[in-house]
Amino acid sequence: MTGIEQARILVVGATGALGTLIAERLAGRGARLALHGRDAARLADHPAGGTPIPKDLTDADAPETVVERAIDALGGLDAIVVAAGVVGFDGVAETAAHDLETMFTVNALAPMRLISVALPSLQRSAADGHEPVVLTISGIVSELPTAGLASYSASKAALAAYVAAAGRELRRSGIRLVDARPGHTETGLAERPLFGTAPRFPHGHDPAAVADRLVRAIHDGSTSLPPDAFAGA
């Protein structure tokens, strides 16, 4: 994307710690934002401003509703940032007892459907001479599956595989897909798992530094952000 100023950007998961930081930075650079989250009150008071789109990603119509509302509000889409995610901690013996449907819906299925539903608008953006981009965050577990996070690793690996394949498919259309795979980041997500108890993690990345790197990737033409892209964050 040659410039963020006046770009029409949908931030999915904008009320999470990382999503909030990303939205603030995009707003500070002059982007026009539609902000998705589950909590209408938090969206209404969002520090980045923007058009609020409250919706639970586990709702059957969530991808269509979120994209349609964003397009209605902004007049189209030039970029999508998917910062929504949930985590769970389980060993193989416990996997069957847990809510895998919610995890896979939020972490993989909803983002995949969002990209597909938004495709016509992104194609129009490319035809108008813009450089549309979709940024997802699968995290380091998508390429280094971790014991005790088997189902979480699998849900993120599914997203990473989809984005890699879709990026190759859509390259000729002028649409850039970027998957980011930072290591553990101090967003507090691990303290709010769907199930299980977080293991003791080493101190993670600074969320502000990760957000800065992600926003820079939207602007600079990056096509992949492996774990080492966040060194020093």
GROMACS .gro file of C-alpha atoms in nm:
model
  233
    1MET     CA    1   0.000   0.000   0.000
    2THR     CA    2   0.161   0.323  -0.116
    3GLY     CA    3  -0.003   0.533   0.154
    4ILE     CA    4  -0.218   0.481   0.461
    5GLU     CA    5  -0.362   0.832   0.462
    6GLN     CA    6  -0.731   0.814   0.364
    7ALA     CA    7  -0.707   0.436   0.309
    8ARG     CA    8  -1.030   0.258   0.395
    9ILE     CA    9  -0.936  -0.006   0.650
   10LEU     CA   10  -1.139  -0.263   0.843
   11VAL     CA   11  -0.976  -0.372   1.171
   12VAL     CA   12  -1.123  -0.700   1.294
   13GLY     CA   13  -1.074  -0.751   1.667
   14ALA     CA   14  -1.016  -0.381   1.726
   15THR     CA   15  -1.099  -0.395   2.098
   16GLY     CA   16  -0.823  -0.639   2.186
   17ALA     CA   17  -0.495  -0.505   2.319
   18LEU     CA   18  -0.307  -0.546   1.991
   19GLY     CA   19  -0.604  -0.449   1.775
   20THR     CA   20  -0.647  -0.127   1.971
   21LEU     CA   21  -0.283  -0.032   1.921
   22ILE     CA   22  -0.297  -0.108   1.550
   23ALA     CA   23  -0.616   0.096   1.506
   24GLU     CA   24  -0.468   0.391   1.695
   25ARG     CA   25  -0.160   0.392   1.474
   26LEU     CA   26  -0.363   0.366   1.155
   27ALA     CA   27  -0.590   0.649   1.268
   28GLY     CA   28  -0.284   0.858   1.353
   29ARG     CA   29  -0.163   0.817   0.996
   30GLY     CA   30  -0.492   0.937   0.854
   31ALA     CA   31  -0.667   0.610   0.768
   32ARG     CA   32  -1.046   0.589   0.760
   33LEU     CA   33  -1.144   0.304   0.989
   34ALA     CA   34  -1.424   0.059   1.048
   35LEU     CA   35  -1.366  -0.114   1.380
   36HIS     CA   36  -1.503  -0.458   1.462
   37GLY     CA   37  -1.536  -0.608   1.809
   38ARG     CA   38  -1.779  -0.800   2.025
   39ASP     CA   39  -1.837  -0.526   2.283
   40ALA     CA   40  -2.047  -0.236   2.153
   41ALA     CA   41  -1.965  -0.014   2.453
   42ARG     CA   42  -1.590  -0.055   2.410
   43LEU     CA   43  -1.619   0.017   2.039
   44ALA     CA   44  -1.821   0.331   2.105
   45ASP     CA   45  -1.540   0.463   2.329
   46HIS     CA   46  -1.255   0.340   2.109
   47PRO     CA   47  -0.957   0.578   2.116
   48ALA     CA   48  -0.908   0.542   1.739
   49GLY     CA   49  -1.259   0.664   1.658
   50GLY     CA   50  -1.387   0.504   1.339
   51THR     CA   51  -1.716   0.337   1.259
   52PRO     CA   52  -1.805   0.072   1.520
   53ILE     CA   53  -1.922  -0.271   1.401
   54PRO     CA   54  -2.019  -0.483   1.703
   55LYS     CA   55  -2.051  -0.850   1.609
   56ASP     CA   56  -1.953  -1.187   1.752
   57LEU     CA   57  -1.738  -1.375   1.501
   58THR     CA   58  -1.904  -1.702   1.601
   59ASP     CA   59  -2.238  -1.580   1.462
   60ALA     CA   60  -2.320  -1.760   1.139
   61ASP     CA   61  -2.352  -1.436   0.942
   62ALA     CA   62  -2.058  -1.254   1.101
   63PRO     CA   63  -1.819  -1.234   0.801
   64GLU     CA   64  -2.087  -1.106   0.565
   65THR     CA   65  -2.227  -0.860   0.818
   66VAL     CA   66  -1.892  -0.717   0.921
   67VAL     CA   67  -1.770  -0.668   0.564
   68GLU     CA   68  -2.100  -0.524   0.440
   69ARG     CA   69  -2.116  -0.271   0.726
   70ALA     CA   70  -1.756  -0.169   0.669
   71ILE     CA   71  -1.814  -0.114   0.297
   72ASP     CA   72  -2.133   0.081   0.366
   73ALA     CA   73  -1.949   0.304   0.614
   74LEU     CA   74  -1.632   0.360   0.413
   75GLY     CA   75  -1.752   0.329   0.056
   76GLY     CA   76  -1.521   0.035  -0.008
   77LEU     CA   77  -1.216  -0.136   0.138
   78ASP     CA   78  -0.847  -0.091   0.071
   79ALA     CA   79  -0.719  -0.304   0.359
   80ILE     CA   80  -0.826  -0.549   0.626
   81VAL     CA   81  -0.636  -0.622   0.946
   82VAL     CA   82  -0.745  -0.937   1.130
   83ALA     CA   83  -0.634  -0.899   1.492
   84ALA     CA   84  -0.908  -1.114   1.650
   85GLY     CA   85  -0.811  -1.435   1.823
   86VAL     CA   86  -0.877  -1.668   2.116
   87VAL     CA   87  -0.648  -1.915   2.290
   88GLY     CA   88  -0.689  -2.239   2.479
   89PHE     CA   89  -0.443  -2.466   2.656
   90ASP     CA   90  -0.488  -2.841   2.623
   91GLY     CA   91  -0.295  -3.161   2.609
   92VAL     CA   92  -0.404  -3.425   2.359
   93ALA     CA   93  -0.596  -3.614   2.629
   94GLU     CA   94  -0.815  -3.310   2.701
   95THR     CA   95  -0.878  -3.187   2.346
   96ALA     CA   96  -1.209  -3.368   2.296
   97ALA     CA   97  -1.358  -3.209   2.607
   98HIS     CA   98  -1.304  -2.850   2.495
   99ASP     CA   99  -1.475  -2.598   2.272
  100LEU     CA  100  -1.273  -2.637   1.957
  101GLU     CA  101  -1.551  -2.500   1.738
  102THR     CA  102  -1.522  -2.151   1.888
  103MET     CA  103  -1.143  -2.157   1.863
  104PHE     CA  104  -1.136  -2.264   1.499
  105THR     CA  105  -1.418  -2.027   1.404
  106VAL     CA  106  -1.252  -1.718   1.553
  107ASN     CA  107  -0.893  -1.805   1.463
  108ALA     CA  108  -0.938  -1.959   1.119
  109LEU     CA  109  -1.284  -1.998   0.968
  110ALA     CA  110  -1.413  -1.644   1.022
  111PRO     CA  111  -1.093  -1.480   0.889
  112MET     CA  112  -1.097  -1.708   0.584
  113ARG     CA  113  -1.457  -1.618   0.511
  114LEU     CA  114  -1.394  -1.246   0.572
  115ILE     CA  115  -1.124  -1.247   0.305
  116SER     CA  116  -1.349  -1.425   0.059
  117VAL     CA  117  -1.648  -1.197   0.121
  118ALA     CA  118  -1.430  -0.885   0.094
  119LEU     CA  119  -1.265  -0.994  -0.230
  120PRO     CA  120  -1.491  -0.798  -0.472
  121SER     CA  121  -1.429  -0.474  -0.281
  122LEU     CA  122  -1.055  -0.539  -0.267
  123GLN     CA  123  -1.055  -0.610  -0.640
  124ARG     CA  124  -1.228  -0.276  -0.703
  125SER     CA  125  -0.965  -0.106  -0.490
  126ALA     CA  126  -0.692  -0.260  -0.705
  127ALA     CA  127  -0.872  -0.162  -1.025
  128ASP     CA  128  -0.886   0.197  -0.898
  129GLY     CA  129  -0.508   0.203  -0.869
  130HIS     CA  130  -0.472   0.133  -0.498
  131GLU     CA  131  -0.268  -0.151  -0.352
  132PRO     CA  132  -0.510  -0.344  -0.130
  133VAL     CA  133  -0.372  -0.558   0.148
  134VAL     CA  134  -0.499  -0.810   0.402
  135LEU     CA  135  -0.292  -0.862   0.718
  136THR     CA  136  -0.350  -1.163   0.944
  137ILE     CA  137  -0.169  -1.266   1.263
  138SER     CA  138  -0.120  -1.640   1.298
  139GLY     CA  139   0.176  -1.618   1.537
  140ILE     CA  140   0.481  -1.835   1.585
  141VAL     CA  141   0.272  -2.142   1.676
  142SER     CA  142   0.156  -2.169   1.314
  143GLU     CA  143   0.504  -2.278   1.212
  144LEU     CA  144   0.628  -2.414   1.546
  145PRO     CA  145   0.334  -2.612   1.697
  146THR     CA  146   0.371  -2.621   2.071
  147ALA     CA  147   0.303  -2.900   2.320
  148GLY     CA  148   0.013  -2.803   2.543
  149LEU     CA  149  -0.129  -2.580   2.270
  150ALA     CA  150  -0.213  -2.847   2.014
  151SER     CA  151  -0.556  -2.723   1.910
  152TYR     CA  152  -0.453  -2.355   1.924
  153SER     CA  153  -0.148  -2.429   1.710
  154ALA     CA  154  -0.367  -2.616   1.462
  155SER     CA  155  -0.618  -2.332   1.433
  156LYS     CA  156  -0.343  -2.079   1.364
  157ALA     CA  157  -0.164  -2.309   1.121
  158ALA     CA  158  -0.490  -2.340   0.925
  159LEU     CA  159  -0.509  -1.961   0.892
  160ALA     CA  160  -0.143  -1.933   0.789
  161ALA     CA  161  -0.183  -2.201   0.521
  162TYR     CA  162  -0.493  -2.035   0.381
  163VAL     CA  163  -0.328  -1.693   0.363
  164ALA     CA  164  -0.015  -1.833   0.198
  165ALA     CA  165  -0.219  -2.008  -0.073
  166ALA     CA  166  -0.463  -1.720  -0.117
  167GLY     CA  167  -0.175  -1.476  -0.145
  168ARG     CA  168  -0.031  -1.669  -0.439
  169GLU     CA  169  -0.374  -1.694  -0.599
  170LEU     CA  170  -0.454  -1.322  -0.566
  171ARG     CA  171  -0.113  -1.175  -0.645
  172ARG     CA  172  -0.199  -1.112  -1.009
  173SER     CA  173  -0.513  -0.930  -0.901
  174GLY     CA  174  -0.297  -0.675  -0.721
  175ILE     CA  175  -0.413  -0.787  -0.376
  176ARG     CA  176  -0.138  -0.850  -0.119
  177LEU     CA  177  -0.188  -1.090   0.171
  178VAL     CA  178   0.050  -1.077   0.466
  179ASP     CA  179   0.063  -1.326   0.752
  180ALA     CA  180   0.246  -1.215   1.067
  181ARG     CA  181   0.399  -1.472   1.302
  182PRO     CA  182   0.533  -1.291   1.608
  183GLY     CA  183   0.629  -1.486   1.915
  184HIS     CA  184   0.445  -1.456   2.246
  185THR     CA  185   0.332  -1.097   2.293
  186GLU     CA  186   0.230  -0.940   2.624
  187THR     CA  187  -0.132  -0.866   2.532
  188GLY     CA  188  -0.289  -1.050   2.828
  189LEU     CA  189  -0.462  -1.300   2.596
  190ALA     CA  190  -0.300  -1.594   2.773
  191GLU     CA  191  -0.473  -1.489   3.095
  192ARG     CA  192  -0.814  -1.515   2.927
  193PRO     CA  193  -0.815  -1.861   2.768
  194LEU     CA  194  -1.124  -2.040   2.645
  195PHE     CA  195  -1.004  -2.339   2.843
  196GLY     CA  196  -0.704  -2.466   3.035
  197THR     CA  197  -0.432  -2.280   3.222
  198ALA     CA  198  -0.145  -2.097   3.060
  199PRO     CA  199   0.203  -2.240   3.113
  200ARG     CA  200   0.478  -2.013   3.233
  201PHE     CA  201   0.589  -1.817   2.928
  202PRO     CA  202   0.913  -1.621   2.904
  203HIS     CA  203   0.861  -1.247   2.883
  204GLY     CA  204   0.708  -1.171   2.545
  205HIS     CA  205   0.721  -0.896   2.287
  206ASP     CA  206   0.607  -0.542   2.364
  207PRO     CA  207   0.261  -0.505   2.203
  208ALA     CA  208   0.335  -0.147   2.101
  209ALA     CA  209   0.648  -0.254   1.913
  210VAL     CA  210   0.460  -0.539   1.744
  211ALA     CA  211   0.183  -0.300   1.641
  212ASP     CA  212   0.441  -0.062   1.494
  213ARG     CA  213   0.593  -0.346   1.289
  214LEU     CA  214   0.253  -0.459   1.163
  215VAL     CA  215   0.150  -0.112   1.052
  216ARG     CA  216   0.484  -0.069   0.880
  217ALA     CA  217   0.423  -0.394   0.691
  218ILE     CA  218   0.092  -0.261   0.559
  219HIS     CA  219   0.280   0.033   0.410
  220ASP     CA  220   0.609  -0.117   0.294
  221GLY     CA  221   0.499  -0.401   0.068
  222SER     CA  222   0.589  -0.692   0.296
  223THR     CA  223   0.440  -1.027   0.198
  224SER     CA  224   0.537  -1.226   0.507
  225LEU     CA  225   0.641  -1.146   0.864
  226PRO     CA  226   0.814  -1.452   1.014
  227PRO     CA  227   0.911  -1.459   1.382
  228ASP     CA  228   1.250  -1.302   1.323
  229ALA     CA  229   1.082  -0.994   1.173
  230PHE     CA  230   0.990  -0.906   1.532
  231ALA     CA  231   1.339  -0.939   1.678
  232GLY     CA  232   1.387  -0.665   1.934
  233ALA     CA  233   1.014  -0.598   1.965
   0.00000   0.00000   0.00000
